[in-house]
PDB file of C-alpha atoms and ligand atoms in Angstrom:
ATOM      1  CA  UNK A   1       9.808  33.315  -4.873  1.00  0.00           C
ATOM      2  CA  UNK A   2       6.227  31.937  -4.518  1.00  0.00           C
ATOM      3  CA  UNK A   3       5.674  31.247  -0.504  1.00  0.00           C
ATOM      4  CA  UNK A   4       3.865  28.102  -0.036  1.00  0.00           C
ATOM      5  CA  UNK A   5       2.336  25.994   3.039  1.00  0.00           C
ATOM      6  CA  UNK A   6       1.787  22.346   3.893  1.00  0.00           C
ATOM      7  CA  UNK A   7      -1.736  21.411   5.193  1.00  0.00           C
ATOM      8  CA  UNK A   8      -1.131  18.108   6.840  1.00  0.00           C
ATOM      9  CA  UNK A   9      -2.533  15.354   9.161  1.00  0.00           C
ATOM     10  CA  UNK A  10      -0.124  12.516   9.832  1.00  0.00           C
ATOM     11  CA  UNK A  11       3.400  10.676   8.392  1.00  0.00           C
ATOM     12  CA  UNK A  12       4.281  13.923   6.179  1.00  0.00           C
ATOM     13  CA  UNK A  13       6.164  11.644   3.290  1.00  0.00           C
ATOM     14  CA  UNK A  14       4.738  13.993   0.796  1.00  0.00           C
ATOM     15  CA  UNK A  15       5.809  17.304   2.573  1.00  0.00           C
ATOM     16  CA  UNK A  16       9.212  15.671   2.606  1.00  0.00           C
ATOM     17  CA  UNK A  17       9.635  14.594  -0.821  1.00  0.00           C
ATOM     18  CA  UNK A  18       8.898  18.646  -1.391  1.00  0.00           C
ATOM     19  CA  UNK A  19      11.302  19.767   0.871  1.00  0.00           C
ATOM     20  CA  UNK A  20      14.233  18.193  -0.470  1.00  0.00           C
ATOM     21  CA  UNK A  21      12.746  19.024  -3.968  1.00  0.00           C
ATOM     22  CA  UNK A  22      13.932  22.572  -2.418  1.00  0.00           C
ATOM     23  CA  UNK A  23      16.439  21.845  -0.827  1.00  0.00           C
ATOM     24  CA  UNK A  24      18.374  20.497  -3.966  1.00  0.00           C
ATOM     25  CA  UNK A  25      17.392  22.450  -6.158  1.00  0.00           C
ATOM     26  CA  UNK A  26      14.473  20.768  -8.542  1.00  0.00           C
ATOM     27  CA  UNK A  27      12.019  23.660  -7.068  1.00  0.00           C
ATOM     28  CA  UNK A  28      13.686  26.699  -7.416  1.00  0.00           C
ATOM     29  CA  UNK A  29      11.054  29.758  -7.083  1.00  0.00           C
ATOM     30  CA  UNK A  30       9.704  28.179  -4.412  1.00  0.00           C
ATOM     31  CA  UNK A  31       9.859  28.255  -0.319  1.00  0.00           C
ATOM     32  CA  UNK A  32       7.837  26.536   2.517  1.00  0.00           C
ATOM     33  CA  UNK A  33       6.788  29.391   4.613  1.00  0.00           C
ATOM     34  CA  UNK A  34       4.156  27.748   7.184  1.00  0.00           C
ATOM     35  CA  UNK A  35       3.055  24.165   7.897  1.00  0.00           C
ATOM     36  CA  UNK A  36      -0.444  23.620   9.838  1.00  0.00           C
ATOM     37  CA  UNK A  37      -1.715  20.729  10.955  1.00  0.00           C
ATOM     38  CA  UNK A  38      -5.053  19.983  12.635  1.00  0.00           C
ATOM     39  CA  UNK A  39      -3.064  16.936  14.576  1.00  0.00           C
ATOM     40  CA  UNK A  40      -0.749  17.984  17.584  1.00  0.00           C
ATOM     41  CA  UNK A  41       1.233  14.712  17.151  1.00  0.00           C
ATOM     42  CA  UNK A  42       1.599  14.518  13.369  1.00  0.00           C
ATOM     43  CA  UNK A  43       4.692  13.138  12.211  1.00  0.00           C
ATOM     44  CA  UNK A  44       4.832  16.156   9.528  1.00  0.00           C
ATOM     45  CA  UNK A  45       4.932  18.712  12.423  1.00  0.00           C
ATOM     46  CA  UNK A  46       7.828  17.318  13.485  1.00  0.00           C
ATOM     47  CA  UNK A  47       9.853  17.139  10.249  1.00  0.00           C
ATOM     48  CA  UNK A  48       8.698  20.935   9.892  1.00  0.00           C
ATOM     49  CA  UNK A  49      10.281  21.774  13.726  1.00  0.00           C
ATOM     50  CA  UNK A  50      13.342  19.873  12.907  1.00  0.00           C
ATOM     51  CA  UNK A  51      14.145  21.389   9.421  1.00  0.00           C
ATOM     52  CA  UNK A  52      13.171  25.394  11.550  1.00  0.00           C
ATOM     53  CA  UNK A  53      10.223  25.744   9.805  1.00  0.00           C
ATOM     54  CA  UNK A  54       7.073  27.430  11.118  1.00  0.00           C
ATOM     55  CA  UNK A  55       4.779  24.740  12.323  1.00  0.00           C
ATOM     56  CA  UNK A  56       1.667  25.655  13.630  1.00  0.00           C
ATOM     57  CA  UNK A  57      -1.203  22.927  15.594  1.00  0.00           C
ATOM     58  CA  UNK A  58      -4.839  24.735  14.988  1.00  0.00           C
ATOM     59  CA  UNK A  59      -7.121  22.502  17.112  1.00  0.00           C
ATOM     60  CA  UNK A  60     -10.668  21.546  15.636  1.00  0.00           C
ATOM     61  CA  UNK A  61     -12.109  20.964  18.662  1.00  0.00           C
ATOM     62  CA  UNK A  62     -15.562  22.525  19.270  1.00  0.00           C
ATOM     63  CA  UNK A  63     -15.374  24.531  15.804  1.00  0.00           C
ATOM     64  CA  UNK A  64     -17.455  23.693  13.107  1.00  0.00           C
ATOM     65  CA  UNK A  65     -15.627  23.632   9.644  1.00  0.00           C
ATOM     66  CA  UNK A  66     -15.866  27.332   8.675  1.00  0.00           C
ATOM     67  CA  UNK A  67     -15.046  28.529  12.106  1.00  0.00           C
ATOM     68  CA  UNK A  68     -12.323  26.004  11.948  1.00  0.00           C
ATOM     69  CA  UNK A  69     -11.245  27.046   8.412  1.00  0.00           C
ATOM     70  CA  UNK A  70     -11.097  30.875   9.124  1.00  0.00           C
ATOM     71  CA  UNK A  71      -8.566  29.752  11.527  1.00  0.00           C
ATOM     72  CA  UNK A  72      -6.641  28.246   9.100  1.00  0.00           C
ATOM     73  CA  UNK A  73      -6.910  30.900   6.279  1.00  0.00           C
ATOM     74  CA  UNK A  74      -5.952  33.894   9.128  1.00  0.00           C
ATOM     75  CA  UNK A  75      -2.420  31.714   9.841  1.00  0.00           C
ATOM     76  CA  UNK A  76      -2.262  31.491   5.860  1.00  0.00           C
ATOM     77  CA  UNK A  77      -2.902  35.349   5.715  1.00  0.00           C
ATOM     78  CA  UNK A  78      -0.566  35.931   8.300  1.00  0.00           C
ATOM     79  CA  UNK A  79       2.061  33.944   6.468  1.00  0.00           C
ATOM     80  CA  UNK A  80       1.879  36.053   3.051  1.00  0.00           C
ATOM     81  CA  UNK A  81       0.681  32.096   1.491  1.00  0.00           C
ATOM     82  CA  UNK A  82       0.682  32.161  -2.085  1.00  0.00           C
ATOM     83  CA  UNK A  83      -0.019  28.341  -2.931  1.00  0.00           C
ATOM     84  CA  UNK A  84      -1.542  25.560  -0.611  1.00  0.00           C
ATOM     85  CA  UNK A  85      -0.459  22.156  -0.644  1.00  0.00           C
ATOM     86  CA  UNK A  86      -2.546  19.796   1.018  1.00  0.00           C
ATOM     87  CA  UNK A  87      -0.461  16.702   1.627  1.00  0.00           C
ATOM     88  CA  UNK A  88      -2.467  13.868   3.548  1.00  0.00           C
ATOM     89  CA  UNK A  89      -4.362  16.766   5.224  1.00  0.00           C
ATOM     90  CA  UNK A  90      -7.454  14.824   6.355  1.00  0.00           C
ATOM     91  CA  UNK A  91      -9.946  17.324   6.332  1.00  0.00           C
ATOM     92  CA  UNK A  92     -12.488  18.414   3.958  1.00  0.00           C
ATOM     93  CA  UNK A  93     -12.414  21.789   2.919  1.00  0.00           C
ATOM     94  CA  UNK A  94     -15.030  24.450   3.249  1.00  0.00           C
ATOM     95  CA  UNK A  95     -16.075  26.453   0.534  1.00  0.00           C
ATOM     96  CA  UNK A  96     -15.055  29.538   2.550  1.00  0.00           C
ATOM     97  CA  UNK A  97     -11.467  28.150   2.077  1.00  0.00           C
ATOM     98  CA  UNK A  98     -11.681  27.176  -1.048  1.00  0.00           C
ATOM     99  CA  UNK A  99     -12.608  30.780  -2.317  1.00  0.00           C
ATOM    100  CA  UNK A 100     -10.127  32.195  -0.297  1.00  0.00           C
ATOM    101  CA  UNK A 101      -7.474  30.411  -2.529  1.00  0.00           C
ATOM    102  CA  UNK A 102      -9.240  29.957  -5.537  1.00  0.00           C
ATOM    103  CA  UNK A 103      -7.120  28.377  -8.012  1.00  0.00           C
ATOM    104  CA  UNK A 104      -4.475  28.123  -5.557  1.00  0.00           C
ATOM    105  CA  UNK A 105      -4.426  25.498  -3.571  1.00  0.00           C
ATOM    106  CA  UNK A 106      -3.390  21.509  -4.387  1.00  0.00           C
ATOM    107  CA  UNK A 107      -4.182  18.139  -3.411  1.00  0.00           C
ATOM    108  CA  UNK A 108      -2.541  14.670  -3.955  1.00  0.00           C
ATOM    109  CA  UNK A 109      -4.654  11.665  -4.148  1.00  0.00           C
ATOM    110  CA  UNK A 110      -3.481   8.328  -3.805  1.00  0.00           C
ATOM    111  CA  UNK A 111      -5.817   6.531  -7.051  1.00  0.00           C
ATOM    112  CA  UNK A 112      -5.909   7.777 -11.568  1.00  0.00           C
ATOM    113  CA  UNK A 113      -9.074  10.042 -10.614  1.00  0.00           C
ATOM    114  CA  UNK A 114     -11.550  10.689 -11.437  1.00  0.00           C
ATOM    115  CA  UNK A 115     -11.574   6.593  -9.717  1.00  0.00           C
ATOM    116  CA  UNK A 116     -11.261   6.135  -6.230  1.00  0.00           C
ATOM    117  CA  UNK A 117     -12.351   9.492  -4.430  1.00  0.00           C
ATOM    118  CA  UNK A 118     -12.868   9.849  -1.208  1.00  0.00           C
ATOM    119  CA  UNK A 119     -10.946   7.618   1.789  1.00  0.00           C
ATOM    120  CA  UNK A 120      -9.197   4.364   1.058  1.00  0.00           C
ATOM    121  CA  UNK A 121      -8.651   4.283  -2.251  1.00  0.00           C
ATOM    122  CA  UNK A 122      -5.697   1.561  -2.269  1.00  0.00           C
ATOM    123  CA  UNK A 123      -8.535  -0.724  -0.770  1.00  0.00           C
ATOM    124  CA  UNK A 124     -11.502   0.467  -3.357  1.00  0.00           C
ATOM    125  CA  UNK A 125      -8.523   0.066  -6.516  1.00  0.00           C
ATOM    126  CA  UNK A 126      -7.925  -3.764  -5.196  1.00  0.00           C
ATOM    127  CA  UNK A 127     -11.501  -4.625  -4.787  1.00  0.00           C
ATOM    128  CA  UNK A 128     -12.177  -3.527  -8.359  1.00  0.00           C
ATOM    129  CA  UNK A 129      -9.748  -5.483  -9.285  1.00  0.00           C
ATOM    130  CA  UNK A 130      -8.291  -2.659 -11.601  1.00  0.00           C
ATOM    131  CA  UNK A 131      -4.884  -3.288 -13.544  1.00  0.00           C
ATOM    132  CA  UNK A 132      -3.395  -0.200 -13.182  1.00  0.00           C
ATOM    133  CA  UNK A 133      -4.398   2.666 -10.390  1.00  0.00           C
ATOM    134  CA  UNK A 134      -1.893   5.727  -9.825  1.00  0.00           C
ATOM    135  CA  UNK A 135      -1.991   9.202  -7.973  1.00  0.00           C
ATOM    136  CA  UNK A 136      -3.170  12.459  -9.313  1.00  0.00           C
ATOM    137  CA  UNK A 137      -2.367  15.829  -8.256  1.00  0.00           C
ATOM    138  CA  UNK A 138      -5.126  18.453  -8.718  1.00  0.00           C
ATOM    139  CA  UNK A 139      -6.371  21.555  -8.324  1.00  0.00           C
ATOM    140  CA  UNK A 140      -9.186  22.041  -5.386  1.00  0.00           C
ATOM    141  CA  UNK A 141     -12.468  22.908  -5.826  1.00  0.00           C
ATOM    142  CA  UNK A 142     -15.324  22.989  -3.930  1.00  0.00           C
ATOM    143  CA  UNK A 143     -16.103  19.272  -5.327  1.00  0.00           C
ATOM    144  CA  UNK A 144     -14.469  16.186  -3.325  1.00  0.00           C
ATOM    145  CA  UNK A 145     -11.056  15.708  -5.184  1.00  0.00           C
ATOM    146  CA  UNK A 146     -12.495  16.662  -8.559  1.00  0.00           C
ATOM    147  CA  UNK A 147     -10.761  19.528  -9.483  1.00  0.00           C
ATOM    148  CA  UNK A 148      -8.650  20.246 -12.571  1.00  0.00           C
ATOM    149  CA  UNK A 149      -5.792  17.052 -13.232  1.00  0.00           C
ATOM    150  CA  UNK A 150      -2.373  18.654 -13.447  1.00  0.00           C
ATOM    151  CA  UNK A 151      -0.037  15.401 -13.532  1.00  0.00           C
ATOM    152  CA  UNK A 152      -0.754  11.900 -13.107  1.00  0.00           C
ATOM    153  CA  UNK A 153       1.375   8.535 -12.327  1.00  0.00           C
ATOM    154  CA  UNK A 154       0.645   4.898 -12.863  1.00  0.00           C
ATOM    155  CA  UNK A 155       1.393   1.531 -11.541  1.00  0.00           C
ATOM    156  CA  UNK A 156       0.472  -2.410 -11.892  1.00  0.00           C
ATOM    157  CA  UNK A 157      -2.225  -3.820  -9.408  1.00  0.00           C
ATOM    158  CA  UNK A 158      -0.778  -7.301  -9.165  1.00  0.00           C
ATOM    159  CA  UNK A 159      -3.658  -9.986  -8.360  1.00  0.00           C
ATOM    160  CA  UNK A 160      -1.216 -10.526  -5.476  1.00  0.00           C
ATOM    161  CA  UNK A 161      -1.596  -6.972  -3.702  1.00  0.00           C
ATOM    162  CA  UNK A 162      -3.354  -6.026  -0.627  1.00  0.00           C
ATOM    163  CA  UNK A 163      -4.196  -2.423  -0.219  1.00  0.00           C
ATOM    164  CA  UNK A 164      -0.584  -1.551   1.878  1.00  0.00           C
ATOM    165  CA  UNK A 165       1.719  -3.251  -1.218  1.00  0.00           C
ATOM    166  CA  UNK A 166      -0.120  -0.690  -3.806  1.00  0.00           C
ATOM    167  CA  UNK A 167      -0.469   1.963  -1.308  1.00  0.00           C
ATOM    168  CA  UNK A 168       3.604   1.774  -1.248  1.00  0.00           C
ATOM    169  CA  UNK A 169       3.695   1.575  -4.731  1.00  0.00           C
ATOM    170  CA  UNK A 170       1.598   4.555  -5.480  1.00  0.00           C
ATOM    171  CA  UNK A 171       3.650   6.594  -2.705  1.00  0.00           C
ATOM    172  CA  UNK A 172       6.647   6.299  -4.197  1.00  0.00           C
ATOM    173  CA  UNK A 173       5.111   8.061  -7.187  1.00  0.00           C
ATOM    174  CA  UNK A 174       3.845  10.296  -5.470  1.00  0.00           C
ATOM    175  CA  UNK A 175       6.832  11.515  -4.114  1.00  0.00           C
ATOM    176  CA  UNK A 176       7.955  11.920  -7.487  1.00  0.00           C
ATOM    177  CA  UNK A 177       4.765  13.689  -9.105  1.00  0.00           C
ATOM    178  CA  UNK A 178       3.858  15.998  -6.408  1.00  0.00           C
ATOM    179  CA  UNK A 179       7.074  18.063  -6.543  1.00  0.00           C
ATOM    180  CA  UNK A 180       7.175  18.030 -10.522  1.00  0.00           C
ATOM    181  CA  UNK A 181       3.281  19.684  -9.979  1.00  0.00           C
ATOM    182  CA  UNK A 182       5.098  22.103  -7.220  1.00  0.00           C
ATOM    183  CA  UNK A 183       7.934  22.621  -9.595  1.00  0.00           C
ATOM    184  CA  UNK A 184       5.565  23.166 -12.757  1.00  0.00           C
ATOM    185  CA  UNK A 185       3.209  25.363 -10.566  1.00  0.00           C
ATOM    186  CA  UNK A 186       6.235  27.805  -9.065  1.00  0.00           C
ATOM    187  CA  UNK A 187       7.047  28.447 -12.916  1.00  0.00           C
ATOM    188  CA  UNK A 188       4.326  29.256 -13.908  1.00  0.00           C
ATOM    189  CA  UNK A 189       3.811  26.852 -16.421  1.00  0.00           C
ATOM    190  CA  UNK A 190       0.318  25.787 -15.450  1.00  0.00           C
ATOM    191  CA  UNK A 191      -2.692  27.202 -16.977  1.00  0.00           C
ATOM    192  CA  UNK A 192      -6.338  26.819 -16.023  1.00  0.00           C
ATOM    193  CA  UNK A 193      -9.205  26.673 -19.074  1.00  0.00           C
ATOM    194  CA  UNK A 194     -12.189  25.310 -19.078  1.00  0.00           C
ATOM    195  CA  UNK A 195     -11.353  22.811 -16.105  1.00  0.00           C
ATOM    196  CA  UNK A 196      -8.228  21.675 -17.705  1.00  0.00           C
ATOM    197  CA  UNK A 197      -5.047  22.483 -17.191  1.00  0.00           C
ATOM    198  CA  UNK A 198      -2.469  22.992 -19.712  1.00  0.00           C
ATOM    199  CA  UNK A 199       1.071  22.261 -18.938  1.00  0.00           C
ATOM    200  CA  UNK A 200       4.432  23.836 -20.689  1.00  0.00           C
ATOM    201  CA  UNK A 201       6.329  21.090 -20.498  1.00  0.00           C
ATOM    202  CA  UNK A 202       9.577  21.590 -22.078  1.00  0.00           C
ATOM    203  CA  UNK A 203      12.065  19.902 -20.337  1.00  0.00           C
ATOM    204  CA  UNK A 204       9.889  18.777 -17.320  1.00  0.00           C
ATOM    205  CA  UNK A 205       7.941  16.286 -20.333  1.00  0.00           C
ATOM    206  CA  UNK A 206      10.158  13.804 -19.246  1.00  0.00           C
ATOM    207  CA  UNK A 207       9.154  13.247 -16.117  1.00  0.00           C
ATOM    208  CA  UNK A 208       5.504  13.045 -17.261  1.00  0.00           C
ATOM    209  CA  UNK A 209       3.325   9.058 -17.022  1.00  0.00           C
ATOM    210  CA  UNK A 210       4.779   8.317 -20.012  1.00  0.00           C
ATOM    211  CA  UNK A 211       8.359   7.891 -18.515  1.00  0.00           C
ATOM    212  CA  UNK A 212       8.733   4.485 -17.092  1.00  0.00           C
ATOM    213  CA  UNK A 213      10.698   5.765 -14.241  1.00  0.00           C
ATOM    214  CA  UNK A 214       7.581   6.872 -12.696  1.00  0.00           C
ATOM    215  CA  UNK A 215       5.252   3.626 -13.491  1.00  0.00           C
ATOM    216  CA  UNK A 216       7.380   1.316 -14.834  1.00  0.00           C
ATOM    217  CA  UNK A 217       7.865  -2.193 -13.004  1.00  0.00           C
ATOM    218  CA  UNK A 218      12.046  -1.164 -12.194  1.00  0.00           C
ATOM    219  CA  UNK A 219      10.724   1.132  -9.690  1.00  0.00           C
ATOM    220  CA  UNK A 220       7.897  -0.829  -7.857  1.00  0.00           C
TER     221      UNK A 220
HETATM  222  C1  GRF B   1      -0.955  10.029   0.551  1.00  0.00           C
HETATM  223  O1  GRF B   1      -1.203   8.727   0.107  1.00  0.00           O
HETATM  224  C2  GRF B   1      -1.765  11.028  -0.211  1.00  0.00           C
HETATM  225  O2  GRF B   1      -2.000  10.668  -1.535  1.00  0.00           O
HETATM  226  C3  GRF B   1      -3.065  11.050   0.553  1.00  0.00           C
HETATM  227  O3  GRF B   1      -2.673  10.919   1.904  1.00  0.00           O
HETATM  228  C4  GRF B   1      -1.414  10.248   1.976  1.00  0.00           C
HETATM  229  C5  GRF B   1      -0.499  11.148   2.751  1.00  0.00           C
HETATM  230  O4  GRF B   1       0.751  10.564   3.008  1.00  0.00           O
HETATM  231  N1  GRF B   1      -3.827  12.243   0.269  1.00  0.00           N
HETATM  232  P1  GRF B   1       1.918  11.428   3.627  1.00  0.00           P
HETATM  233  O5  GRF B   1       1.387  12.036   4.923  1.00  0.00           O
HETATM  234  O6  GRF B   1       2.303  12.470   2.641  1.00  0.00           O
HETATM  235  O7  GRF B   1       3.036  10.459   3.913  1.00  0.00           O
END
Protein backbone atom coordinates (compact mmCIF):
# COMPACT_ATOMS: atom_id res chain seq x y z
CA UNK A 1 0.00 0.00 0.00
CA UNK A 2 1.64 3.27 -1.22
CA UNK A 3 0.66 6.13 1.56
CA UNK A 4 -0.16 9.27 -0.14
CA UNK A 5 -1.12 13.04 0.90
CA UNK A 6 -3.27 15.83 -0.48
CA UNK A 7 -1.62 19.32 -0.68
CA UNK A 8 -4.57 21.59 -0.98
CA UNK A 9 -5.87 25.23 -0.87
CA UNK A 10 -9.61 25.56 -1.33
CA UNK A 11 -13.02 23.50 -2.74
CA UNK A 12 -11.05 19.99 -2.60
CA UNK A 13 -13.22 18.47 -5.78
CA UNK A 14 -10.09 16.80 -6.86
CA UNK A 15 -9.15 15.25 -3.40
CA UNK A 16 -12.68 13.94 -3.51
CA UNK A 17 -12.89 12.43 -6.80
CA UNK A 18 -9.61 10.41 -5.24
CA UNK A 19 -11.16 9.43 -2.28
CA UNK A 20 -14.00 7.67 -3.58
CA UNK A 21 -11.57 6.33 -6.31
CA UNK A 22 -10.50 4.45 -2.88
CA UNK A 23 -13.17 4.06 -1.44
CA UNK A 24 -14.71 1.87 -4.30
CA UNK A 25 -12.23 0.29 -5.25
CA UNK A 26 -10.63 1.83 -8.73
CA UNK A 27 -7.32 2.64 -6.50
CA UNK A 28 -6.50 -0.28 -4.79
CA UNK A 29 -2.69 -0.05 -3.44
CA UNK A 30 -3.34 3.10 -2.41
CA UNK A 31 -4.36 5.13 1.00
CA UNK A 32 -4.66 8.89 1.96
CA UNK A 33 -2.54 9.13 4.97
CA UNK A 34 -2.28 13.10 5.62
CA UNK A 35 -3.96 16.14 4.04
CA UNK A 36 -2.21 19.74 4.57
CA UNK A 37 -3.41 22.73 3.66
CA UNK A 38 -1.85 26.20 3.90
CA UNK A 39 -5.72 27.59 4.28
CA UNK A 40 -7.43 27.11 7.79
CA UNK A 41 -10.88 27.37 6.11
CA UNK A 42 -10.39 25.23 3.00
CA UNK A 43 -13.26 23.35 1.98
CA UNK A 44 -10.79 20.20 1.45
CA UNK A 45 -9.89 20.28 5.20
CA UNK A 46 -13.15 19.71 5.94
CA UNK A 47 -13.98 16.78 3.64
CA UNK A 48 -10.61 15.28 5.14
CA UNK A 49 -12.11 15.83 9.06
CA UNK A 50 -15.38 14.43 8.03
CA UNK A 51 -14.17 11.24 6.18
CA UNK A 52 -11.38 10.82 9.86
CA UNK A 53 -8.60 11.63 7.99
CA UNK A 54 -5.53 13.46 9.28
CA UNK A 55 -5.87 17.05 8.33
CA UNK A 56 -3.32 19.27 9.21
CA UNK A 57 -3.45 23.66 8.73
CA UNK A 58 0.51 24.73 8.42
CA UNK A 59 0.23 28.55 8.46
CA UNK A 60 2.54 30.60 5.98
CA UNK A 61 2.51 33.46 7.82
CA UNK A 62 5.89 35.18 8.41
CA UNK A 63 7.85 32.13 6.71
CA UNK A 64 9.46 32.51 3.61
CA UNK A 65 8.89 29.51 1.15
CA UNK A 66 11.68 27.15 2.29
CA UNK A 67 11.06 27.78 5.91
CA UNK A 68 7.48 27.30 5.01
CA UNK A 69 8.19 24.15 2.92
CA UNK A 70 10.39 22.35 5.59
CA UNK A 71 7.26 22.59 7.49
CA UNK A 72 5.45 20.87 5.12
CA UNK A 73 8.02 18.11 4.19
CA UNK A 74 8.59 17.37 8.33
CA UNK A 75 4.45 16.63 8.50
CA UNK A 76 5.11 14.54 5.17
CA UNK A 77 8.10 12.78 6.99
CA UNK A 78 6.17 12.32 9.91
CA UNK A 79 3.41 10.71 7.91
CA UNK A 80 5.69 7.88 6.22
CA UNK A 81 4.38 9.98 2.57
CA UNK A 82 5.25 8.05 -0.31
CA UNK A 83 3.49 10.13 -3.21
CA UNK A 84 2.27 13.86 -3.14
CA UNK A 85 -0.71 14.99 -4.76
CA UNK A 86 -1.10 18.51 -5.13
CA UNK A 87 -4.75 19.16 -5.84
CA UNK A 88 -5.57 23.02 -6.23
CA UNK A 89 -2.71 23.57 -3.72
CA UNK A 90 -1.97 27.24 -4.51
CA UNK A 91 1.46 27.49 -3.72
CA UNK A 92 4.57 27.29 -5.62
CA UNK A 93 6.93 24.86 -4.63
CA UNK A 94 10.47 25.29 -3.50
CA UNK A 95 13.16 23.44 -4.86
CA UNK A 96 13.94 22.17 -1.34
CA UNK A 97 10.54 20.34 -1.70
CA UNK A 98 10.79 19.35 -4.81
CA UNK A 99 14.09 17.32 -4.11
CA UNK A 100 12.73 16.01 -1.17
CA UNK A 101 10.16 14.07 -3.37
CA UNK A 102 11.86 13.87 -6.45
CA UNK A 103 9.87 12.04 -8.86
CA UNK A 104 7.21 11.75 -6.43
CA UNK A 105 5.02 14.20 -6.21
CA UNK A 106 1.88 15.26 -8.79
CA UNK A 107 0.06 18.13 -9.98
CA UNK A 108 -3.25 18.65 -11.93
CA UNK A 109 -3.60 21.56 -14.16
CA UNK A 110 -6.69 22.79 -15.42
CA UNK A 111 -5.39 23.57 -19.54
CA UNK A 112 -3.47 20.55 -22.57
CA UNK A 113 0.07 21.89 -21.26
CA UNK A 114 2.48 22.71 -22.12
CA UNK A 115 -0.54 25.87 -22.92
CA UNK A 116 -1.87 27.76 -20.26
CA UNK A 117 0.66 27.60 -17.22
CA UNK A 118 0.52 29.45 -14.51
CA UNK A 119 -3.01 31.00 -12.85
CA UNK A 120 -6.22 31.24 -14.82
CA UNK A 121 -5.90 29.18 -17.45
CA UNK A 122 -9.80 28.72 -18.29
CA UNK A 123 -9.55 32.61 -18.90
CA UNK A 124 -6.02 32.52 -21.01
CA UNK A 125 -7.72 29.12 -23.16
CA UNK A 126 -10.93 31.51 -24.02
CA UNK A 127 -8.98 34.53 -24.92
CA UNK A 128 -6.94 32.48 -27.38
CA UNK A 129 -9.76 31.47 -28.67
CA UNK A 130 -8.46 27.76 -28.72
CA UNK A 131 -10.89 24.85 -29.91
CA UNK A 132 -10.07 22.40 -27.63
CA UNK A 133 -8.14 22.97 -24.03
CA UNK A 134 -8.12 19.98 -21.39
CA UNK A 135 -6.24 19.14 -18.03
CA UNK A 136 -2.97 17.42 -17.63
CA UNK A 137 -1.63 15.63 -14.78
CA UNK A 138 2.18 15.76 -14.34
CA UNK A 139 5.00 15.09 -12.62
CA UNK A 140 6.68 18.22 -10.57
CA UNK A 141 9.73 19.65 -11.17
CA UNK A 142 11.42 22.47 -10.20
CA UNK A 143 9.91 24.25 -13.50
CA UNK A 144 6.27 25.93 -13.18
CA UNK A 145 3.91 22.98 -14.21
CA UNK A 146 6.35 21.61 -16.76
CA UNK A 147 7.15 18.43 -15.60
CA UNK A 148 6.80 15.03 -17.28
CA UNK A 149 2.81 14.56 -18.92
CA UNK A 150 1.41 11.35 -17.50
CA UNK A 151 -2.37 11.55 -18.81
CA UNK A 152 -4.21 14.14 -20.50
CA UNK A 153 -8.11 15.00 -21.21
CA UNK A 154 -9.80 17.17 -23.76
CA UNK A 155 -12.82 19.21 -24.33
CA UNK A 156 -14.61 21.76 -26.94
CA UNK A 157 -14.13 25.60 -26.25
CA UNK A 158 -17.49 26.68 -27.61
CA UNK A 159 -17.31 30.44 -29.02
CA UNK A 160 -20.11 30.67 -26.43
CA UNK A 161 -17.95 29.93 -23.16
CA UNK A 162 -16.78 32.19 -20.52
CA UNK A 163 -13.94 31.00 -18.43
CA UNK A 164 -16.49 29.29 -15.48
CA UNK A 165 -18.54 27.07 -18.42
CA UNK A 166 -14.95 25.50 -19.55
CA UNK A 167 -13.57 25.61 -16.16
CA UNK A 168 -16.67 23.10 -15.33
CA UNK A 169 -16.05 21.30 -18.26
CA UNK A 170 -12.43 20.65 -17.72
CA UNK A 171 -13.25 19.68 -13.92
CA UNK A 172 -15.28 17.09 -14.65
CA UNK A 173 -12.33 15.55 -16.47
CA UNK A 174 -10.37 16.07 -14.14
CA UNK A 175 -12.07 14.18 -11.74
CA UNK A 176 -11.84 11.44 -14.03
CA UNK A 177 -8.00 11.70 -15.09
CA UNK A 178 -6.48 12.47 -11.84
CA UNK A 179 -7.46 9.18 -10.15
CA UNK A 180 -6.63 7.02 -13.39
CA UNK A 181 -2.85 8.95 -12.90
CA UNK A 182 -3.26 7.91 -8.95
CA UNK A 183 -4.43 4.53 -10.00
CA UNK A 184 -1.62 4.09 -12.80
CA UNK A 185 1.00 5.60 -10.34
CA UNK A 186 0.02 3.10 -7.15
CA UNK A 187 0.74 0.18 -9.77
CA UNK A 188 3.48 0.98 -10.73
CA UNK A 189 2.89 1.29 -14.18
CA UNK A 190 4.52 4.66 -14.71
CA UNK A 191 7.97 5.04 -15.85
CA UNK A 192 10.16 8.13 -16.06
CA UNK A 193 12.86 8.45 -19.25
CA UNK A 194 14.16 11.13 -20.63
CA UNK A 195 11.24 13.52 -19.36
CA UNK A 196 8.61 11.26 -20.61
CA UNK A 197 6.70 9.02 -19.07
CA UNK A 198 5.73 5.73 -20.29
CA UNK A 199 2.51 4.23 -19.29
CA UNK A 200 1.48 0.26 -19.15
CA UNK A 201 -1.71 0.62 -20.06
CA UNK A 202 -3.39 -2.60 -20.38
CA UNK A 203 -6.69 -2.38 -19.33
CA UNK A 204 -6.54 1.25 -17.94
CA UNK A 205 -6.02 2.27 -22.16
CA UNK A 206 -9.49 2.75 -22.13
CA UNK A 207 -9.85 5.37 -20.09
CA UNK A 208 -7.06 7.25 -21.92
CA UNK A 209 -8.10 10.96 -24.34
CA UNK A 210 -8.94 8.83 -26.86
CA UNK A 211 -12.17 7.52 -25.10
CA UNK A 212 -14.97 9.88 -25.69
CA UNK A 213 -16.23 9.42 -22.25
CA UNK A 214 -13.61 11.67 -21.07
CA UNK A 215 -13.82 14.53 -23.97
CA UNK A 216 -16.55 13.68 -25.84
CA UNK A 217 -19.59 16.24 -26.13
CA UNK A 218 -22.16 13.39 -24.02
CA UNK A 219 -20.30 14.33 -21.03
CA UNK A 220 -19.93 18.21 -21.20
C1 LIG B 1 -8.44 22.53 -10.41
O1 LIG B 1 -9.00 23.17 -11.53
C2 LIG B 1 -7.03 22.11 -10.67
O2 LIG B 1 -6.79 21.76 -12.00
C3 LIG B 1 -6.25 23.35 -10.32
O3 LIG B 1 -6.93 23.88 -9.20
C4 LIG B 1 -8.30 23.47 -9.23
C5 LIG B 1 -8.57 22.80 -7.92
O4 LIG B 1 -9.91 22.43 -7.76
N1 LIG B 1 -4.86 23.05 -10.07
P1 LIG B 1 -10.35 21.53 -6.54
O5 LIG B 1 -9.87 22.24 -5.27
O6 LIG B 1 -9.73 20.19 -6.70
O7 LIG B 1 -11.85 21.48 -6.58
Amino acid sequence: MYRLAVLLSGRGSNFEAILNAIKNGYIKNGEIVVIVSNKSDARGLSIAKENGLNAVFVDSKGKNREEYDREVVNVLKKYAVDYVLLAGYMRILSPYFVRSFKDRILNIHPALLPSFKGLNSQRQAVKKGVKFSGATVHFVTENLDDGPIIVQSIVPVYNTDDEDSLGKRILKTEHKIYPLAVKLLTEDRLKIDKGKVFVDWDEAKDFYVTNPKIGGKDEV
